[in-house]
Tab-separated table of C-alpha atoms in Angstrom:
chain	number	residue	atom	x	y	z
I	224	UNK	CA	-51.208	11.858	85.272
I	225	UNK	CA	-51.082	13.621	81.865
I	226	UNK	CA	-47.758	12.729	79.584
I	227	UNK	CA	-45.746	16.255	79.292
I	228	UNK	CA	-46.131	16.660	75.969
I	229	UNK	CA	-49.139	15.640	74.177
I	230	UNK	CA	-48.824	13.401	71.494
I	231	UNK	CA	-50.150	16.006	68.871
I	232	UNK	CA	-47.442	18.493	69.873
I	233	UNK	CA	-44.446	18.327	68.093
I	234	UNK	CA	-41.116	20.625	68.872
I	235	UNK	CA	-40.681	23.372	65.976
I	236	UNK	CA	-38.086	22.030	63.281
I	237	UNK	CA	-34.831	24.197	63.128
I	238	UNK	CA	-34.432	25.560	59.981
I	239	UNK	CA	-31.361	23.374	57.775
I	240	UNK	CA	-28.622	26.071	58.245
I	241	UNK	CA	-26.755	24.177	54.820
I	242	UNK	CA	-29.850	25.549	53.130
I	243	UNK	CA	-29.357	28.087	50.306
I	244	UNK	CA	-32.357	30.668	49.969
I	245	UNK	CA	-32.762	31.554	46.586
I	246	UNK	CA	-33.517	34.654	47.783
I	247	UNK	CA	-30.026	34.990	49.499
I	248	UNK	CA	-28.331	34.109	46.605
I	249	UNK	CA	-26.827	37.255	44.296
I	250	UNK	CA	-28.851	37.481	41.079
I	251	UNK	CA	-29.402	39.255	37.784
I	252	UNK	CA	-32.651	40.032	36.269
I	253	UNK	CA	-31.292	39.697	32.336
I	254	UNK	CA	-27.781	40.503	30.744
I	255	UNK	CA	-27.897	42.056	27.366
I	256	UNK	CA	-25.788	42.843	24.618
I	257	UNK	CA	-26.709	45.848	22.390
I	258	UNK	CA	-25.349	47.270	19.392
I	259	UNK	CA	-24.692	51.537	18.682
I	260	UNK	CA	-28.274	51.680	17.389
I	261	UNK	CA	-29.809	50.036	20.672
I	262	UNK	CA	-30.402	46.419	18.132
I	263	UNK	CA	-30.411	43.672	20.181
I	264	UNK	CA	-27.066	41.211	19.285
I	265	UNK	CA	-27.491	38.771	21.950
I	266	UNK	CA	-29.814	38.955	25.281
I	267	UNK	CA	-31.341	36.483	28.239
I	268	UNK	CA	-33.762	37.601	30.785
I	269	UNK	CA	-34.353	35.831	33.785
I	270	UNK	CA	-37.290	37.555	35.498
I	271	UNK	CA	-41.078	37.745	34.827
I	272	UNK	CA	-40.843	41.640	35.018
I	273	UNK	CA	-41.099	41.935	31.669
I	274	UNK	CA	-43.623	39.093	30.250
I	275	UNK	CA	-43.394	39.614	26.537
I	276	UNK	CA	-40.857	40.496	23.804
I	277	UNK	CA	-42.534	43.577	22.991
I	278	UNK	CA	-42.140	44.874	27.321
I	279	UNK	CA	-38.814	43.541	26.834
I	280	UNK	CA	-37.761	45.379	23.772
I	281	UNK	CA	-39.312	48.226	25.161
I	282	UNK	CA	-36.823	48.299	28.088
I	283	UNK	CA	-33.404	47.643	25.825
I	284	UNK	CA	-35.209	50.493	24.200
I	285	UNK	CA	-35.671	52.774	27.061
I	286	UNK	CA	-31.943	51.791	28.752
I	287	UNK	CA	-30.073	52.246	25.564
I	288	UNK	CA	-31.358	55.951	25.364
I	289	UNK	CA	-31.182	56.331	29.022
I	290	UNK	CA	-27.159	55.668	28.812
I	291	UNK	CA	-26.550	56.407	25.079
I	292	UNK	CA	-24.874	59.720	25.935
I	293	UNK	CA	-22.883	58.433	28.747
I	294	UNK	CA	-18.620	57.533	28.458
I	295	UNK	CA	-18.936	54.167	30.020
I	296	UNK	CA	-15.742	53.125	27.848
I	297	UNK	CA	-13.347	53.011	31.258
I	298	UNK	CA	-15.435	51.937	33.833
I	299	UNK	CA	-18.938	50.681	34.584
I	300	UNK	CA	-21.551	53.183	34.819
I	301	UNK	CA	-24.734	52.298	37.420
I	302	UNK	CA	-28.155	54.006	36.879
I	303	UNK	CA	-31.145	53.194	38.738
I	304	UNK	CA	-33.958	52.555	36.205
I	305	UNK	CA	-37.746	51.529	36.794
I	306	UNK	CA	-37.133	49.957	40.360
I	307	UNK	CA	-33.864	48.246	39.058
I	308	UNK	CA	-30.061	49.000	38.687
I	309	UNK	CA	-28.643	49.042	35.684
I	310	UNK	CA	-25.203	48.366	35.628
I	311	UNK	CA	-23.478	49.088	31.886
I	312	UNK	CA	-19.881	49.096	29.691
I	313	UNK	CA	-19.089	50.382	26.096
I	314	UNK	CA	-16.434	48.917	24.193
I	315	UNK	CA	-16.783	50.236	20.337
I	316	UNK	CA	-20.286	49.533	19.039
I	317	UNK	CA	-21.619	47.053	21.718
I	318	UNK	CA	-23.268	48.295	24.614
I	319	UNK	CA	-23.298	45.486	27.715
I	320	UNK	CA	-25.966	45.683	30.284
I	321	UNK	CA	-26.340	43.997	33.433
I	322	UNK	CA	-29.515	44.695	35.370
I	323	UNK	CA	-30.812	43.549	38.870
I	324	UNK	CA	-33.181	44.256	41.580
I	325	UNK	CA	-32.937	47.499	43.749
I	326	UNK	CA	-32.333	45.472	46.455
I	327	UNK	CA	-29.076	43.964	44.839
I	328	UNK	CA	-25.687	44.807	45.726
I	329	UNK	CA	-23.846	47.073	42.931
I	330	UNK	CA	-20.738	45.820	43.371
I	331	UNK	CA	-22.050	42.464	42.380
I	332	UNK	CA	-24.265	43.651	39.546
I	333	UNK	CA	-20.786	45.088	38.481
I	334	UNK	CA	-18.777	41.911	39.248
I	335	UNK	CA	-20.963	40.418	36.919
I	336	UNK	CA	-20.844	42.364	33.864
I	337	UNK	CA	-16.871	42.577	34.133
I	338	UNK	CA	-17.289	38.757	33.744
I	339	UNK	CA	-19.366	39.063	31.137
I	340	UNK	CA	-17.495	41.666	29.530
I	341	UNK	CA	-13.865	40.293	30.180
I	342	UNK	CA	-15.348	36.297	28.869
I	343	UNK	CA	-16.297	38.039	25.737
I	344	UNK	CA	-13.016	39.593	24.669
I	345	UNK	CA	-11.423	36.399	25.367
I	346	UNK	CA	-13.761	34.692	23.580
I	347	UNK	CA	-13.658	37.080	20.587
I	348	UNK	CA	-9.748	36.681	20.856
I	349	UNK	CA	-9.682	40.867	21.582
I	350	UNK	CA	-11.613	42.115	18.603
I	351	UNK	CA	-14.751	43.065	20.411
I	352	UNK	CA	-17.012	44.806	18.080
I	353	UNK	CA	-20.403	43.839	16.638
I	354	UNK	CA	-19.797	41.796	13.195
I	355	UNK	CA	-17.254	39.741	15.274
I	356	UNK	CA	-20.231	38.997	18.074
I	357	UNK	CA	-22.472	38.200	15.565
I	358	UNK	CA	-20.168	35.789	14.017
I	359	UNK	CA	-19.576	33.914	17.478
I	360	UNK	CA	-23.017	34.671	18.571
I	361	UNK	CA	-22.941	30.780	20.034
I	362	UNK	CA	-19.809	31.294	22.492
I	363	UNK	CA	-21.630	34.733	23.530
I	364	UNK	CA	-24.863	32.517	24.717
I	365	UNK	CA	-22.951	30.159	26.142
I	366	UNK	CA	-20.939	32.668	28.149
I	367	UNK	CA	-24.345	34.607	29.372
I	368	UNK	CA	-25.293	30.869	30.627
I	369	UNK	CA	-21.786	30.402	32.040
I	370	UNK	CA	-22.490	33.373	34.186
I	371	UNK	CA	-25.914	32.866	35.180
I	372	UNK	CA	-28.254	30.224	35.420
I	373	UNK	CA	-32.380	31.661	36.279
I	374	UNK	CA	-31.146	34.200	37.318
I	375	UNK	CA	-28.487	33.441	39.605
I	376	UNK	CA	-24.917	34.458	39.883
I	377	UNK	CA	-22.579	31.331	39.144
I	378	UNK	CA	-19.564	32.137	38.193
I	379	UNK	CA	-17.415	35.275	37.041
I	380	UNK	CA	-14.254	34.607	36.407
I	381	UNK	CA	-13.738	35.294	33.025
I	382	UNK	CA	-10.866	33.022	32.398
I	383	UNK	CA	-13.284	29.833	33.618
I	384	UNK	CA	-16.472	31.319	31.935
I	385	UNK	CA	-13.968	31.427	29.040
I	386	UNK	CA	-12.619	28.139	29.249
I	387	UNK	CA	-16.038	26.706	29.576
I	388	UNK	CA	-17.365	27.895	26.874
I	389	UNK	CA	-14.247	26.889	24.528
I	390	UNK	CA	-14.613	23.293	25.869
I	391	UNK	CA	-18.041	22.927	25.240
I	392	UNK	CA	-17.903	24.400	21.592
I	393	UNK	CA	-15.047	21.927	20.307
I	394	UNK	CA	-15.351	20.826	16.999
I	395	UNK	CA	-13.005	17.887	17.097
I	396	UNK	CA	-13.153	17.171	13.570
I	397	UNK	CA	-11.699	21.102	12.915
I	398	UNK	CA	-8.587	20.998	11.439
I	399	UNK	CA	-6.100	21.837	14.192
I	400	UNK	CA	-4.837	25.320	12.523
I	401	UNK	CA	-8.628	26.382	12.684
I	402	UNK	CA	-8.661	25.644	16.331
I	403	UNK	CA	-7.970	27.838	19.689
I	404	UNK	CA	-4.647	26.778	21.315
I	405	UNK	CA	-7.224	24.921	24.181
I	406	UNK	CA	-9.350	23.490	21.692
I	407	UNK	CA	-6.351	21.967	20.041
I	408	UNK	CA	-5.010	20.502	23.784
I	409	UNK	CA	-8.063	19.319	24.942
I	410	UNK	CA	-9.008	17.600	20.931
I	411	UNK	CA	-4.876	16.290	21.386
I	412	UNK	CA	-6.631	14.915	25.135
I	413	UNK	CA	-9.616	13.022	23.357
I	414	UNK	CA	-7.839	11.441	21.273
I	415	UNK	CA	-5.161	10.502	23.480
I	416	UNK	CA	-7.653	9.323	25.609
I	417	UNK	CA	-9.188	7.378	22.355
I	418	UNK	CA	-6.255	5.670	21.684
I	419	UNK	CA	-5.375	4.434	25.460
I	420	UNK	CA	-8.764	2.923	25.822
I	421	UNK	CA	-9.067	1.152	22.616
């Protein structure tokens, strides 16, 4: 009498339904900051669909004209763009671009430019404008990576993306008038912490 189940069979494995697919996840091709003239001021692409500097210029290029004449001062503006939405904001001479699949939700594209958006003028303490970005060109890289890491959506809050990036761009030995209010707490916190362990 033959066994049931032969010893080569084996019952299909169930897939782990704790598993994240990538693929599921919401996600942003790149997130770019441009100035008036379409000049990049800070950028970070996360897909191969553009495989060198030159493709990639080429489509800051091609976007910037594409939306140049639009208001997008109030509200985000979407356009679909070379099998991608493009999801932008103007606030005096930077332009801010999110762009994602076609396949992508809007709503999140737009989520996630509001973060990046929002991070930045608390970051830049209000005065959004292009000599101010430049100057804190840092915090804005750190806030892109805040928001997204290869690609995918992490956070967008602005307030945490904000706080983040303040905390990890202490310079403790900054005289305290030179500091944010929460990069004076959290140096007051080190040392604090200094002092109890010693």
């Amino acid at each position: 009498m033959s066994p049931p189940f032969s010893s080569s069979h084996q019952p299909p494995k169930s897939p782990n339904p704790n598993l994240i697919v990538e693929k599921d996840c919401p996600s942003v091709k790149n997130i770019i900051l441009l100035d008036s003239d379409g000049k990049r001021v800070a950028v970070k692409y996360f897909s191969d669909d553009w495989p060198t500097n030159v493709a990639k210029e080429s489509f800051e290029k091609l976007i910037f004209t594409k939306t140049q004449k639009t208001n997008a001062r109030a509200e985000a503006e979407i356009v679909m763009f070379e099998n991608n939405i493009v999801v932008y904001k103007f606030v005096q001479d930077l332009h801010f671009f999110v762009t994602g699949g076609d396949d992508e939700n809007e709503l999140i594209l737009v989520t996630a430019l509001q973060a990046f958006f929002d991070s930045v003028g608390l970051l830049l303490r209000g005065n959004v404008e292009k000599r101010e970005a430049l100057e804190n060109l840092d915090l804005i890289l750190l806030c892109i990576d805040e928001i997204a890491d290869g690609g995918i959506i992490l956070e967008t809050d602005p307030n945490v993306i904000a706080g983040k990036v303040a905390s990890n761009s202490i310079d403790s030995g900054a005289p305290l008038s030179e500091q944010t209010l929460s990069q004076a707490l959290a140096t007051a916190r080190e040392h604090l912490t200094r002092s109890l362990l010693k």
